[in-house]
């Protein structure tokens, strides 16, 4: 899912939470989609990180079945499955890629070398069948001052272990050139927040791939809330 693209044309992958939203993004012309685990958790009624794996794989399968474009699946930290079972289940769901995070149970960062070893196992098991996006969670859990250096070190380890792309989630746009200067090469995934630069500018700063986590679901829920309030006002039941 990575092509030679101009620097100001990063690959933008919207995050569908069900078959209906996936079709909307496909019809808008996006060439590929990336499921967000937090968005799927929300629509299934779970807290982020609490979705039972069977339900997550079933949700990914419904999304992949609904569209003809490639779908990559956020499978959190792999649900404690072996690399063999994880890869089998992702492929069975119809996905062509995985997002794997380095947060361990208890919301702490996993040892980077252990994570690199795990990614290498997944890479060996998957061969060329899956694009591996290795999430780097230092901006979620790490200590303030050394974040660029720590994120860059993890990113380099994960790329060397066979990850196709690295994803320092919640890194600010200003960190992108600093991550590149710190030796992060190859595809780099960025999560834009409202107020961040345009996709073209993010590309010039160093992002090659853009995903949104549950952000697009949250934006669509704002519209749904407006609709609900309008209905309630008409019905005389407004809060």
Short mmCIF file of C-alpha atoms in Angstrom, two decimals:
data_model
loop_
_atom_site.label_atom_id
_atom_site.label_comp_id
_atom_site.label_asym_id
_atom_site.label_seq_id
_atom_site.Cartn_x
_atom_site.Cartn_y
_atom_site.Cartn_z
CA UNK A 1 0.00 0.00 0.00
CA UNK A 2 3.02 2.28 -0.33
CA UNK A 3 3.82 3.65 -3.74
CA UNK A 4 6.37 6.15 -4.96
CA UNK A 5 4.43 9.32 -4.31
CA UNK A 6 5.45 12.98 -4.34
CA UNK A 7 6.39 14.25 -0.87
CA UNK A 8 3.29 16.46 -0.75
CA UNK A 9 0.94 13.57 -1.59
CA UNK A 10 0.94 11.28 1.47
CA UNK A 11 -1.28 8.20 1.30
CA UNK A 12 -4.51 9.15 3.14
CA UNK A 13 -6.38 6.18 4.65
CA UNK A 14 -9.74 7.00 6.28
CA UNK A 15 -10.80 4.87 9.24
CA UNK A 16 -14.18 3.13 8.76
CA UNK A 17 -15.98 1.75 11.80
CA UNK A 18 -18.56 -0.36 9.92
CA UNK A 19 -19.54 -1.50 6.41
CA UNK A 20 -21.63 1.62 5.78
CA UNK A 21 -18.84 4.10 6.54
CA UNK A 22 -16.35 1.95 4.60
CA UNK A 23 -18.53 2.17 1.48
CA UNK A 24 -18.85 5.95 1.89
CA UNK A 25 -15.05 6.34 1.95
CA UNK A 26 -14.61 3.98 -1.01
CA UNK A 27 -17.23 5.87 -3.03
CA UNK A 28 -15.41 9.13 -2.29
CA UNK A 29 -12.42 7.67 -4.14
CA UNK A 30 -9.98 6.60 -1.41
CA UNK A 31 -7.67 3.81 -2.63
CA UNK A 32 -7.43 2.00 0.72
CA UNK A 33 -8.89 2.12 4.25
CA UNK A 34 -7.50 1.57 7.78
CA UNK A 35 -9.81 0.33 10.53
CA UNK A 36 -9.41 2.05 13.93
CA UNK A 37 -9.71 -0.27 16.94
CA UNK A 38 -11.01 2.57 19.15
CA UNK A 39 -13.71 3.47 16.61
CA UNK A 40 -14.85 -0.13 16.27
CA UNK A 41 -14.82 -0.50 20.07
CA UNK A 42 -17.05 2.58 20.39
CA UNK A 43 -19.69 1.37 17.93
CA UNK A 44 -19.71 -2.10 19.52
CA UNK A 45 -20.20 -0.62 22.98
CA UNK A 46 -16.77 -1.31 24.46
CA UNK A 47 -14.16 0.96 26.02
CA UNK A 48 -11.04 1.39 23.89
CA UNK A 49 -8.85 -1.69 24.33
CA UNK A 50 -11.70 -3.84 25.69
CA UNK A 51 -13.13 -5.32 22.47
CA UNK A 52 -13.03 -9.15 22.53
CA UNK A 53 -10.75 -10.30 19.69
CA UNK A 54 -13.49 -12.37 18.02
CA UNK A 55 -15.66 -9.26 17.75
CA UNK A 56 -12.79 -7.16 16.41
CA UNK A 57 -11.94 -9.71 13.70
CA UNK A 58 -15.65 -10.04 12.81
CA UNK A 59 -15.95 -6.25 12.47
CA UNK A 60 -12.85 -6.09 10.26
CA UNK A 61 -14.28 -8.91 8.11
CA UNK A 62 -17.58 -7.04 7.60
CA UNK A 63 -15.69 -3.92 6.55
CA UNK A 64 -13.32 -5.77 4.19
CA UNK A 65 -16.26 -7.66 2.63
CA UNK A 66 -18.19 -4.43 2.02
CA UNK A 67 -15.58 -2.76 -0.20
CA UNK A 68 -13.32 -3.62 -3.12
CA UNK A 69 -10.37 -1.48 -1.96
CA UNK A 70 -7.66 -2.89 0.37
CA UNK A 71 -8.30 -2.69 4.12
CA UNK A 72 -5.65 -2.70 6.82
CA UNK A 73 -6.72 -3.69 10.33
CA UNK A 74 -5.79 -2.21 13.68
CA UNK A 75 -5.37 -5.27 15.89
CA UNK A 76 -4.03 -3.39 18.93
CA UNK A 77 -1.16 -5.37 20.51
CA UNK A 78 -2.22 -8.68 18.91
CA UNK A 79 -4.56 -9.93 21.68
CA UNK A 80 -1.94 -12.28 23.10
CA UNK A 81 -2.19 -14.51 20.01
CA UNK A 82 0.82 -16.26 18.52
CA UNK A 83 2.18 -14.68 15.34
CA UNK A 84 0.87 -17.68 13.41
CA UNK A 85 -2.69 -17.37 14.71
CA UNK A 86 -2.73 -13.57 14.46
CA UNK A 87 -1.64 -13.59 10.81
CA UNK A 88 -4.11 -16.37 9.98
CA UNK A 89 -7.00 -14.48 11.56
CA UNK A 90 -6.14 -11.16 9.91
CA UNK A 91 -5.91 -12.81 6.48
CA UNK A 92 -9.11 -14.76 7.13
CA UNK A 93 -10.87 -11.44 7.88
CA UNK A 94 -9.80 -10.22 4.45
CA UNK A 95 -7.33 -7.54 5.55
CA UNK A 96 -4.05 -6.83 3.73
CA UNK A 97 -2.27 -5.06 6.58
CA UNK A 98 -2.01 -4.74 10.35
CA UNK A 99 -1.43 -2.01 12.87
CA UNK A 100 0.46 -3.37 15.90
CA UNK A 101 1.10 -1.17 18.94
CA UNK A 102 3.89 -1.35 21.51
CA UNK A 103 1.67 -0.69 24.51
CA UNK A 104 1.52 -3.71 26.83
CA UNK A 105 -1.38 -4.63 29.14
CA UNK A 106 -1.53 -2.11 31.96
CA UNK A 107 -1.02 0.75 29.46
CA UNK A 108 2.77 0.70 29.74
CA UNK A 109 5.32 0.69 26.94
CA UNK A 110 6.64 -2.72 26.00
CA UNK A 111 10.40 -3.28 25.95
CA UNK A 112 11.40 -2.16 22.43
CA UNK A 113 13.57 -5.21 21.74
CA UNK A 114 10.79 -7.59 22.77
CA UNK A 115 8.42 -5.69 20.50
CA UNK A 116 10.93 -5.83 17.63
CA UNK A 117 11.26 -9.60 18.11
CA UNK A 118 7.46 -9.96 18.03
CA UNK A 119 7.21 -7.85 14.86
CA UNK A 120 9.92 -10.01 13.26
CA UNK A 121 7.84 -13.12 14.06
CA UNK A 122 4.74 -11.56 12.49
CA UNK A 123 6.80 -10.50 9.44
CA UNK A 124 8.20 -14.02 9.01
CA UNK A 125 4.76 -15.58 9.36
CA UNK A 126 3.03 -13.10 7.03
CA UNK A 127 5.72 -12.89 4.35
CA UNK A 128 4.61 -10.33 1.75
CA UNK A 129 0.89 -10.91 2.46
CA UNK A 130 0.54 -8.12 5.06
CA UNK A 131 1.71 -4.53 5.32
CA UNK A 132 2.92 -4.08 8.93
CA UNK A 133 2.42 -0.64 10.46
CA UNK A 134 4.35 -0.61 13.76
CA UNK A 135 2.84 1.85 16.22
CA UNK A 136 5.27 3.68 18.49
CA UNK A 137 3.48 4.83 21.64
CA UNK A 138 6.12 6.98 23.31
CA UNK A 139 4.00 10.11 22.79
CA UNK A 140 1.15 8.39 24.63
CA UNK A 141 3.13 7.05 27.58
CA UNK A 142 6.74 8.22 27.33
CA UNK A 143 8.49 10.90 29.33
CA UNK A 144 8.37 14.43 27.95
CA UNK A 145 11.82 15.63 26.96
CA UNK A 146 13.35 12.59 25.24
CA UNK A 147 10.33 11.65 23.15
CA UNK A 148 11.82 12.26 19.70
CA UNK A 149 14.95 10.27 20.54
CA UNK A 150 12.98 7.44 22.17
CA UNK A 151 10.41 7.31 19.34
CA UNK A 152 13.18 7.33 16.72
CA UNK A 153 15.05 4.51 18.46
CA UNK A 154 11.91 2.36 18.58
CA UNK A 155 11.01 3.22 15.00
CA UNK A 156 14.46 2.18 13.74
CA UNK A 157 14.31 -1.11 15.67
CA UNK A 158 10.83 -1.93 14.33
CA UNK A 159 11.78 -1.09 10.73
CA UNK A 160 14.88 -3.30 11.06
CA UNK A 161 12.62 -6.10 12.34
CA UNK A 162 10.60 -5.94 9.13
CA UNK A 163 7.88 -3.35 9.73
CA UNK A 164 6.87 -1.62 6.47
CA UNK A 165 5.83 1.59 8.19
CA UNK A 166 6.26 3.19 11.62
CA UNK A 167 3.56 5.15 13.42
CA UNK A 168 4.50 7.49 16.29
CA UNK A 169 0.90 8.07 17.34
CA UNK A 170 0.09 11.50 18.82
CA UNK A 171 3.44 12.94 17.69
CA UNK A 172 2.89 16.63 16.91
CA UNK A 173 3.40 17.80 13.32
CA UNK A 174 6.48 19.75 14.45
CA UNK A 175 8.13 16.45 15.48
CA UNK A 176 8.01 15.01 11.95
CA UNK A 177 11.18 16.68 10.61
CA UNK A 178 12.92 16.00 13.93
CA UNK A 179 12.06 12.29 13.68
CA UNK A 180 13.47 12.25 10.14
CA UNK A 181 16.64 14.01 11.35
CA UNK A 182 16.91 11.41 14.14
CA UNK A 183 17.21 8.64 11.56
CA UNK A 184 13.62 7.51 10.94
CA UNK A 185 13.63 6.47 7.28
CA UNK A 186 10.99 4.93 5.05
CA UNK A 187 7.21 5.15 5.40
CA UNK A 188 5.99 7.13 8.42
CA UNK A 189 2.34 7.22 9.52
CA UNK A 190 0.89 10.38 11.08
CA UNK A 191 -2.37 11.01 12.96
CA UNK A 192 -3.66 14.53 12.19
CA UNK A 193 -5.70 16.44 14.75
CA UNK A 194 -7.99 19.43 14.09
CA UNK A 195 -5.79 22.47 13.51
CA UNK A 196 -2.88 20.45 12.08
CA UNK A 197 -1.37 21.45 8.71
CA UNK A 198 -2.83 20.25 5.39
CA UNK A 199 -2.04 16.76 4.13
CA UNK A 200 0.34 18.32 1.57
CA UNK A 201 2.23 20.20 4.29
CA UNK A 202 2.33 17.11 6.54
CA UNK A 203 3.87 15.27 3.60
CA UNK A 204 6.52 17.95 3.18
CA UNK A 205 7.27 17.70 6.92
CA UNK A 206 7.93 13.95 6.60
CA UNK A 207 4.61 12.04 6.79
CA UNK A 208 4.05 9.49 4.02
CA UNK A 209 0.83 7.94 5.33
CA UNK A 210 -2.10 9.55 7.15
CA UNK A 211 -4.62 7.73 9.35
CA UNK A 212 -7.20 9.13 11.75
CA UNK A 213 -7.83 6.63 14.54
CA UNK A 214 -11.44 7.15 15.71
CA UNK A 215 -11.33 10.82 14.67
CA UNK A 216 -13.66 10.51 11.68
CA UNK A 217 -16.22 8.60 13.77
CA UNK A 218 -16.12 11.38 16.37
CA UNK A 219 -16.68 13.99 13.65
CA UNK A 220 -19.64 12.09 12.23
CA UNK A 221 -21.09 11.73 15.75
CA UNK A 222 -21.10 15.52 16.06
CA UNK A 223 -23.47 15.60 13.08
CA UNK A 224 -25.57 12.83 14.59
CA UNK A 225 -25.82 14.76 17.87
CA UNK A 226 -27.05 17.80 15.98
CA UNK A 227 -29.68 15.69 14.22
CA UNK A 228 -30.79 14.16 17.54
CA UNK A 229 -31.13 17.56 19.21
CA UNK A 230 -33.16 18.86 16.28
CA UNK A 231 -35.53 15.86 16.53
CA UNK A 232 -35.83 16.29 20.30
CA UNK A 233 -36.65 19.99 19.91
CA UNK A 234 -39.40 19.15 17.39
CA UNK A 235 -40.77 16.45 19.69
CA UNK A 236 -40.74 18.78 22.70
CA UNK A 237 -38.39 16.47 24.62
CA UNK A 238 -35.22 18.54 24.32
CA UNK A 239 -32.85 18.16 27.27
#
